[in-house]
GROMACS .gro file of N, CA and C in nm:
model
  390
    1UNK      N    1  14.095  30.216  23.987
    1UNK     CA    2  14.160  30.175  24.110
    1UNK      C    3  14.295  30.069  23.966
    2UNK      N    4  14.323  30.109  24.072
    2UNK     CA    5  14.530  30.151  24.057
    2UNK      C    6  14.537  29.970  23.970
    3UNK      N    7  14.516  29.810  24.057
    3UNK     CA    8  14.535  29.697  23.991
    3UNK      C    9  14.464  29.694  23.846
    4UNK      N   10  14.296  29.763  23.838
    4UNK     CA   11  14.282  29.697  23.697
    4UNK      C   12  14.424  29.751  23.556
    5UNK      N   13  14.392  29.883  23.615
    5UNK     CA   14  14.505  29.989  23.516
    5UNK      C   15  14.662  29.898  23.517
    6UNK      N   16  14.710  29.836  23.596
    6UNK     CA   17  14.812  29.771  23.628
    6UNK      C   18  14.768  29.624  23.518
    7UNK      N   19  14.694  29.596  23.501
    7UNK     CA   20  14.667  29.503  23.467
    7UNK      C   21  14.584  29.480  23.304
    8UNK      N   22  14.570  29.622  23.279
    8UNK     CA   23  14.516  29.611  23.125
    8UNK      C   24  14.657  29.652  23.090
    9UNK      N   25  14.701  29.714  23.145
    9UNK     CA   26  14.874  29.798  23.108
    9UNK      C   27  14.985  29.624  23.086
   10UNK      N   28  14.956  29.603  23.229
   10UNK     CA   29  15.057  29.399  23.205
   10UNK      C   30  14.991  29.361  23.062
   11UNK      N   31  14.857  29.315  23.059
   11UNK     CA   32  14.751  29.276  22.898
   11UNK      C   33  14.847  29.272  22.743
   12UNK      N   34  14.830  29.481  22.780
   12UNK     CA   35  14.918  29.546  22.648
   12UNK      C   36  15.018  29.440  22.686
   13UNK      N   37  15.153  29.526  22.777
   13UNK     CA   38  15.298  29.470  22.745
   13UNK      C   39  15.328  29.297  22.664
   14UNK      N   40  15.177  29.191  22.741
   14UNK     CA   41  15.160  29.081  22.685
   14UNK      C   42  15.186  29.058  22.548
   15UNK      N   43  15.050  29.153  22.478
   15UNK     CA   44  15.078  29.165  22.353
   15UNK      C   45  15.103  29.104  22.247
   16UNK      N   46  15.188  29.299  22.383
   16UNK     CA   47  15.303  29.325  22.270
   16UNK      C   48  15.486  29.265  22.234
   17UNK      N   49  15.496  29.118  22.378
   17UNK     CA   50  15.532  29.016  22.317
   17UNK      C   51  15.490  28.974  22.272
   18UNK      N   52  15.447  28.916  22.259
   18UNK     CA   53  15.286  28.766  22.175
   18UNK      C   54  15.328  28.772  22.109
   19UNK      N   55  15.306  28.958  22.045
   19UNK     CA   56  15.322  28.982  21.879
   19UNK      C   57  15.442  29.014  21.816
   20UNK      N   58  15.532  29.099  21.933
   20UNK     CA   59  15.669  29.141  21.830
   20UNK      C   60  15.606  29.266  21.766
   21UNK      N   61  15.457  29.350  21.844
   21UNK     CA   62  15.408  29.513  21.791
   21UNK      C   63  15.430  29.560  21.957
   22UNK      N   64  15.496  29.647  21.886
   22UNK     CA   65  15.548  29.785  21.980
   22UNK      C   66  15.421  29.885  22.040
   23UNK      N   67  15.353  29.853  21.954
   23UNK     CA   68  15.224  30.008  21.962
   23UNK      C   69  15.078  29.935  22.014
   24UNK      N   70  15.151  29.810  22.041
   24UNK     CA   71  14.981  29.727  22.149
   24UNK      C   72  15.024  29.826  22.275
   25UNK      N   73  15.162  29.887  22.311
   25UNK     CA   74  15.134  29.866  22.460
   25UNK      C   75  15.120  30.150  22.465
   26UNK      N   76  15.229  30.115  22.361
   26UNK     CA   77  15.189  30.293  22.367
   26UNK      C   78  15.071  30.297  22.415
   27UNK      N   79  15.017  30.312  22.402
   27UNK     CA   80  14.894  30.382  22.465
   27UNK      C   81  14.883  30.390  22.555
   28UNK      N   82  14.936  30.275  22.679
   28UNK     CA   83  14.864  30.259  22.826
   28UNK      C   84  14.998  30.329  22.834
   29UNK      N   85  15.112  30.389  22.794
   29UNK     CA   86  15.227  30.498  22.876
   29UNK      C   87  15.196  30.624  22.918
   30UNK      N   88  15.236  30.632  23.058
   30UNK     CA   89  15.214  30.777  23.153
   30UNK      C   90  15.373  30.797  23.059
   31UNK      N   91  15.360  30.962  23.047
   31UNK     CA   92  15.452  30.994  22.951
   31UNK      C   93  15.608  31.004  22.990
   32UNK      N   94  15.591  31.059  23.148
   32UNK     CA   95  15.719  30.977  23.260
   32UNK      C   96  15.666  30.855  23.292
   33UNK      N   97  15.673  30.771  23.183
   33UNK     CA   98  15.645  30.632  23.269
   33UNK      C   99  15.836  30.562  23.212
   34UNK      N  100  15.837  30.520  23.351
   34UNK     CA  101  16.019  30.437  23.421
   34UNK      C  102  16.011  30.282  23.381
   35UNK      N  103  16.056  30.207  23.317
   35UNK     CA  104  16.126  30.083  23.291
   35UNK      C  105  16.262  29.977  23.311
   36UNK      N  106  16.262  29.967  23.402
   36UNK     CA  107  16.355  29.926  23.428
   36UNK      C  108  16.367  29.745  23.452
   37UNK      N  109  16.469  29.673  23.413
   37UNK     CA  110  16.556  29.594  23.486
   37UNK      C  111  16.652  29.552  23.545
   38UNK      N  112  16.591  29.446  23.589
   38UNK     CA  113  16.709  29.366  23.718
   38UNK      C  114  16.857  29.362  23.741
   39UNK      N  115  16.871  29.343  23.520
   39UNK     CA  116  16.915  29.288  23.497
   39UNK      C  117  17.010  29.356  23.404
   40UNK      N  118  17.003  29.549  23.415
   40UNK     CA  119  17.062  29.628  23.341
   40UNK      C  120  17.092  29.705  23.500
   41UNK      N  121  17.203  29.792  23.428
   41UNK     CA  122  17.221  29.894  23.508
   41UNK      C  123  17.146  30.030  23.514
   42UNK      N  124  17.104  30.085  23.444
   42UNK     CA  125  17.029  30.256  23.407
   42UNK      C  126  16.837  30.211  23.368
   43UNK      N  127  16.779  30.277  23.435
   43UNK     CA  128  16.640  30.292  23.443
   43UNK      C  129  16.649  30.354  23.273
   44UNK      N  130  16.551  30.366  23.204
   44UNK     CA  131  16.418  30.400  23.047
   44UNK      C  132  16.340  30.515  23.179
   45UNK      N  133  16.347  30.631  23.130
   45UNK     CA  134  16.280  30.728  23.174
   45UNK      C  135  16.186  30.781  23.197
   46UNK      N  136  16.166  30.728  23.006
   46UNK     CA  137  16.018  30.867  22.953
   46UNK      C  138  15.982  30.768  22.916
   47UNK      N  139  15.804  30.778  22.799
   47UNK     CA  140  15.778  30.681  22.751
   47UNK      C  141  15.867  30.648  22.610
   48UNK      N  142  15.888  30.804  22.585
   48UNK     CA  143  15.986  30.797  22.395
   48UNK      C  144  16.137  30.683  22.450
   49UNK      N  145  16.227  30.732  22.583
   49UNK     CA  146  16.314  30.669  22.557
   49UNK      C  147  16.265  30.494  22.556
   50UNK      N  148  16.144  30.403  22.613
   50UNK     CA  149  16.104  30.323  22.625
   50UNK      C  150  16.099  30.279  22.507
   51UNK      N  151  15.924  30.371  22.425
   51UNK     CA  152  15.997  30.298  22.318
   51UNK      C  153  16.094  30.353  22.211
   52UNK      N  154  16.175  30.404  22.185
   52UNK     CA  155  16.296  30.364  22.115
   52UNK      C  156  16.398  30.226  22.175
   53UNK      N  157  16.379  30.213  22.255
   53UNK     CA  158  16.417  30.052  22.286
   53UNK      C  159  16.345  29.989  22.288
   54UNK      N  160  16.261  29.957  22.289
   54UNK     CA  161  16.154  29.824  22.255
   54UNK      C  162  16.173  29.730  22.128
   55UNK      N  163  16.124  29.919  22.037
   55UNK     CA  164  16.118  29.855  21.910
   55UNK      C  165  16.223  29.856  21.785
   56UNK      N  166  16.317  29.868  21.813
   56UNK     CA  167  16.485  29.737  21.759
   56UNK      C  168  16.494  29.623  21.823
   57UNK      N  169  16.393  29.594  21.960
   57UNK     CA  170  16.488  29.442  22.005
   57UNK      C  171  16.388  29.457  21.985
   58UNK      N  172  16.252  29.430  21.963
   58UNK     CA  173  16.149  29.370  21.900
   58UNK      C  174  16.149  29.232  21.746
   59UNK      N  175  16.264  29.388  21.657
   59UNK     CA  176  16.242  29.369  21.577
   59UNK      C  177  16.390  29.255  21.541
   60UNK      N  178  16.485  29.324  21.621
   60UNK     CA  179  16.570  29.152  21.677
   60UNK      C  180  16.494  28.979  21.646
   61UNK      N  181  16.436  28.995  21.818
   61UNK     CA  182  16.359  28.900  21.837
   61UNK      C  183  16.307  28.880  21.714
   62UNK      N  184  16.201  28.880  21.576
   62UNK     CA  185  16.128  28.883  21.504
   62UNK      C  186  16.260  28.813  21.347
   63UNK      N  187  16.379  28.897  21.353
   63UNK     CA  188  16.462  28.844  21.265
   63UNK      C  189  16.584  28.770  21.298
   64UNK      N  190  16.550  28.743  21.483
   64UNK     CA  191  16.658  28.618  21.432
   64UNK      C  192  16.536  28.439  21.478
   65UNK      N  193  16.433  28.485  21.389
   65UNK     CA  194  16.356  28.394  21.422
   65UNK      C  195  16.337  28.311  21.581
   66UNK      N  196  16.352  28.403  21.657
   66UNK     CA  197  16.300  28.345  21.825
   66UNK      C  198  16.156  28.361  21.860
   67UNK      N  199  16.148  28.286  21.952
   67UNK     CA  200  15.972  28.251  22.052
   67UNK      C  201  15.945  28.301  22.191
   68UNK      N  202  15.895  28.370  22.135
   68UNK     CA  203  15.847  28.433  22.299
   68UNK      C  204  15.778  28.453  22.301
   69UNK      N  205  15.741  28.409  22.499
   69UNK     CA  206  15.599  28.378  22.495
   69UNK      C  207  15.586  28.514  22.676
   70UNK      N  208  15.429  28.535  22.657
   70UNK     CA  209  15.387  28.625  22.815
   70UNK      C  210  15.258  28.613  22.839
   71UNK      N  211  15.310  28.553  22.942
   71UNK     CA  212  15.130  28.521  23.009
   71UNK      C  213  15.058  28.580  23.098
   72UNK      N  214  14.987  28.590  23.121
   72UNK     CA  215  14.929  28.701  23.274
   72UNK      C  216  14.856  28.570  23.359
   73UNK      N  217  14.982  28.609  23.461
   73UNK     CA  218  14.921  28.599  23.647
   73UNK      C  219  14.934  28.697  23.752
   74UNK      N  220  14.969  28.577  23.841
   74UNK     CA  221  14.957  28.665  24.015
   74UNK      C  222  15.080  28.608  24.060
   75UNK      N  223  15.188  28.707  24.136
   75UNK     CA  224  15.261  28.672  24.224
   75UNK      C  225  15.218  28.747  24.343
   76UNK      N  226  15.267  28.700  24.425
   76UNK     CA  227  15.339  28.838  24.566
   76UNK      C  228  15.514  28.822  24.550
   77UNK      N  229  15.447  28.910  24.606
   77UNK     CA  230  15.586  29.014  24.541
   77UNK      C  231  15.549  29.109  24.654
   78UNK      N  232  15.679  29.186  24.693
   78UNK     CA  233  15.744  29.320  24.777
   78UNK      C  234  15.568  29.356  24.848
   79UNK      N  235  15.515  29.276  24.865
   79UNK     CA  236  15.362  29.306  25.048
   79UNK      C  237  15.268  29.306  24.948
   80UNK      N  238  15.211  29.225  24.832
   80UNK     CA  239  15.126  29.229  24.791
   80UNK      C  240  15.080  29.114  24.704
   81UNK      N  241  14.971  29.084  24.659
   81UNK     CA  242  14.969  28.960  24.516
   81UNK      C  243  14.871  29.092  24.465
   82UNK      N  244  14.939  29.061  24.327
   82UNK     CA  245  14.981  29.170  24.245
   82UNK      C  246  14.942  29.035  24.098
   83UNK      N  247  14.865  29.114  23.997
   83UNK     CA  248  14.894  29.060  23.822
   83UNK      C  249  15.017  29.076  23.812
   84UNK      N  250  15.074  29.001  23.667
   84UNK     CA  251  15.278  29.017  23.674
   84UNK      C  252  15.249  28.969  23.492
   85UNK      N  253  15.306  28.938  23.421
   85UNK     CA  254  15.359  28.874  23.356
   85UNK      C  255  15.464  28.747  23.331
   86UNK      N  256  15.366  28.687  23.298
   86UNK     CA  257  15.540  28.556  23.347
   86UNK      C  258  15.588  28.561  23.189
   87UNK      N  259  15.705  28.575  23.189
   87UNK     CA  260  15.782  28.568  23.020
   87UNK      C  261  15.857  28.461  23.008
   88UNK      N  262  15.832  28.360  22.894
   88UNK     CA  263  15.908  28.274  22.842
   88UNK      C  264  16.037  28.234  22.709
   89UNK      N  265  16.045  28.204  22.705
   89UNK     CA  266  16.165  28.165  22.592
   89UNK      C  267  16.138  28.047  22.490
   90UNK      N  268  16.144  28.056  22.370
   90UNK     CA  269  16.159  27.923  22.325
   90UNK      C  270  16.037  27.861  22.345
   91UNK      N  271  16.010  27.805  22.498
   91UNK     CA  272  15.906  27.688  22.505
   91UNK      C  273  15.839  27.769  22.568
   92UNK      N  274  15.662  27.781  22.636
   92UNK     CA  275  15.577  27.815  22.771
   92UNK      C  276  15.666  27.780  22.860
   93UNK      N  277  15.712  27.648  22.886
   93UNK     CA  278  15.795  27.627  23.048
   93UNK      C  279  15.859  27.688  23.082
   94UNK      N  280  15.963  27.756  22.969
   94UNK     CA  281  16.085  27.800  22.936
   94UNK      C  282  16.114  27.922  23.092
   95UNK      N  283  16.066  27.904  23.181
   95UNK     CA  284  16.072  28.042  23.233
   95UNK      C  285  16.174  28.158  23.253
   96UNK      N  286  16.177  28.281  23.187
   96UNK     CA  287  16.382  28.390  23.192
   96UNK      C  288  16.294  28.531  23.296
   97UNK      N  289  16.161  28.562  23.309
   97UNK     CA  290  16.150  28.602  23.425
   97UNK      C  291  16.033  28.702  23.470
   98UNK      N  292  15.957  28.760  23.536
   98UNK     CA  293  15.788  28.832  23.532
   98UNK      C  294  15.802  29.020  23.463
   99UNK      N  295  15.720  29.091  23.469
   99UNK     CA  296  15.690  29.123  23.436
   99UNK      C  297  15.610  29.259  23.580
  100UNK      N  298  15.631  29.315  23.645
  100UNK     CA  299  15.554  29.419  23.795
  100UNK      C  300  15.498  29.543  23.719
  101UNK      N  301  15.410  29.529  23.703
  101UNK     CA  302  15.336  29.641  23.694
  101UNK      C  303  15.309  29.848  23.823
  102UNK      N  304  15.266  29.920  23.780
  102UNK     CA  305  15.264  30.036  23.886
  102UNK      C  306  15.202  30.124  23.800
  103UNK      N  307  15.027  30.161  23.808
  103UNK     CA  308  14.977  30.234  23.769
  103UNK      C  309  14.908  30.346  23.819
  104UNK      N  310  14.880  30.466  23.778
  104UNK     CA  311  14.905  30.560  23.834
  104UNK      C  312  14.748  30.669  23.703
  105UNK      N  313  14.597  30.686  23.764
  105UNK     CA  314  14.628  30.822  23.687
  105UNK      C  315  14.526  30.644  23.520
  106UNK      N  316  14.544  30.540  23.594
  106UNK     CA  317  14.447  30.472  23.427
  106UNK      C  318  14.610  30.437  23.349
  107UNK      N  319  14.685  30.475  23.342
  107UNK     CA  320  14.874  30.494  23.274
  107UNK      C  321  14.911  30.427  23.410
  108UNK      N  322  15.061  30.330  23.274
  108UNK     CA  323  15.104  30.225  23.349
  108UNK      C  324  15.252  30.351  23.375
  109UNK      N  325  15.265  30.331  23.488
  109UNK     CA  326  15.388  30.477  23.573
  109UNK      C  327  15.506  30.383  23.527
  110UNK      N  328  15.504  30.301  23.564
  110UNK     CA  329  15.624  30.218  23.552
  110UNK      C  330  15.619  29.975  23.486
  111UNK      N  331  15.667  29.979  23.470
  111UNK     CA  332  15.623  29.784  23.441
  111UNK      C  333  15.910  29.744  23.515
  112UNK      N  334  15.891  29.647  23.559
  112UNK     CA  335  15.995  29.677  23.686
  112UNK      C  336  16.007  29.501  23.555
  113UNK      N  337  16.154  29.460  23.502
  113UNK     CA  338  16.142  29.317  23.485
  113UNK      C  339  16.235  29.242  23.598
  114UNK      N  340  16.201  29.143  23.658
  114UNK     CA  341  16.205  29.088  23.721
  114UNK      C  342  16.286  28.934  23.717
  115UNK      N  343  16.394  28.944  23.783
  115UNK     CA  344  16.427  28.786  23.789
  115UNK      C  345  16.401  28.711  23.989
  116UNK      N  346  16.435  28.814  24.067
  116UNK     CA  347  16.382  28.814  24.206
  116UNK      C  348  16.242  28.940  24.190
  117UNK      N  349  16.194  28.859  24.250
  117UNK     CA  350  16.100  28.643  24.299
  117UNK      C  351  16.121  28.631  24.117
  118UNK      N  352  16.148  28.502  24.197
  118UNK     CA  353  16.187  28.468  24.001
  118UNK      C  354  16.025  28.420  23.904
  119UNK      N  355  16.090  28.333  23.773
  119UNK     CA  356  15.886  28.282  23.746
  119UNK      C  357  15.764  28.213  23.805
  120UNK      N  358  15.862  28.172  23.838
  120UNK     CA  359  15.790  27.987  23.883
  120UNK      C  360  15.726  28.024  24.020
  121UNK      N  361  15.776  28.072  24.067
  121UNK     CA  362  15.668  28.185  24.171
  121UNK      C  363  15.520  28.220  24.169
  122UNK      N  364  15.524  28.248  24.044
  122UNK     CA  365  15.326  28.302  23.957
  122UNK      C  366  15.278  28.225  23.961
  123UNK      N  367  15.173  28.219  23.947
  123UNK     CA  368  15.059  28.148  23.939
  123UNK      C  369  14.998  28.160  23.806
  124UNK      N  370  15.006  28.090  23.791
  124UNK     CA  371  15.033  28.144  23.549
  124UNK      C  372  14.854  28.119  23.523
  125UNK      N  373  14.801  28.225  23.443
  125UNK     CA  374  14.707  28.129  23.361
  125UNK      C  375  14.632  28.110  23.236
  126UNK      N  376  14.785  28.140  23.224
  126UNK     CA  377  14.769  28.012  23.076
  126UNK      C  378  14.705  28.090  22.979
  127UNK      N  379  14.693  28.288  22.932
  127UNK     CA  380  14.600  28.355  22.920
  127UNK      C  381  14.752  28.430  22.811
  128UNK      N  382  14.741  28.446  22.684
  128UNK     CA  383  14.889  28.448  22.633
  128UNK      C  384  14.804  28.606  22.544
  129UNK      N  385  14.785  28.734  22.552
  129UNK     CA  386  14.718  28.833  22.548
  129UNK      C  387  14.755  28.832  22.352
  130UNK      N  388  14.668  28.876  22.291
  130UNK     CA  389  14.698  28.899  22.207
  130UNK      C  390  14.626  29.018  22.115
   0.00000   0.00000   0.00000
């Protein structure tokens, strides 16, 4: 079932954000993985591109001593109720975005960082994977 693979991948993504450790998500990514953000112009179109992007980004967050939060949730979006990660910065209630997933063959095929739907639309779980 793809939703289970999506949930496992989202849990790994949340653990990566909560620990600032990119190795947490790497085994869950398909080689032809795509990462897209509604606030960026170009998608990242491979596992390697994403890892090359996310490692320095997490290091920058670590050096800046920023606090980020990634909580599992569910949201009705794009025609279905689905698992998501709710992102927050500085405090758990300062919501800044949602991450949605698509899985195929047991691997994450795609992650989308969204501002629409807004993170406030998600049902939050209180679970912050580490």
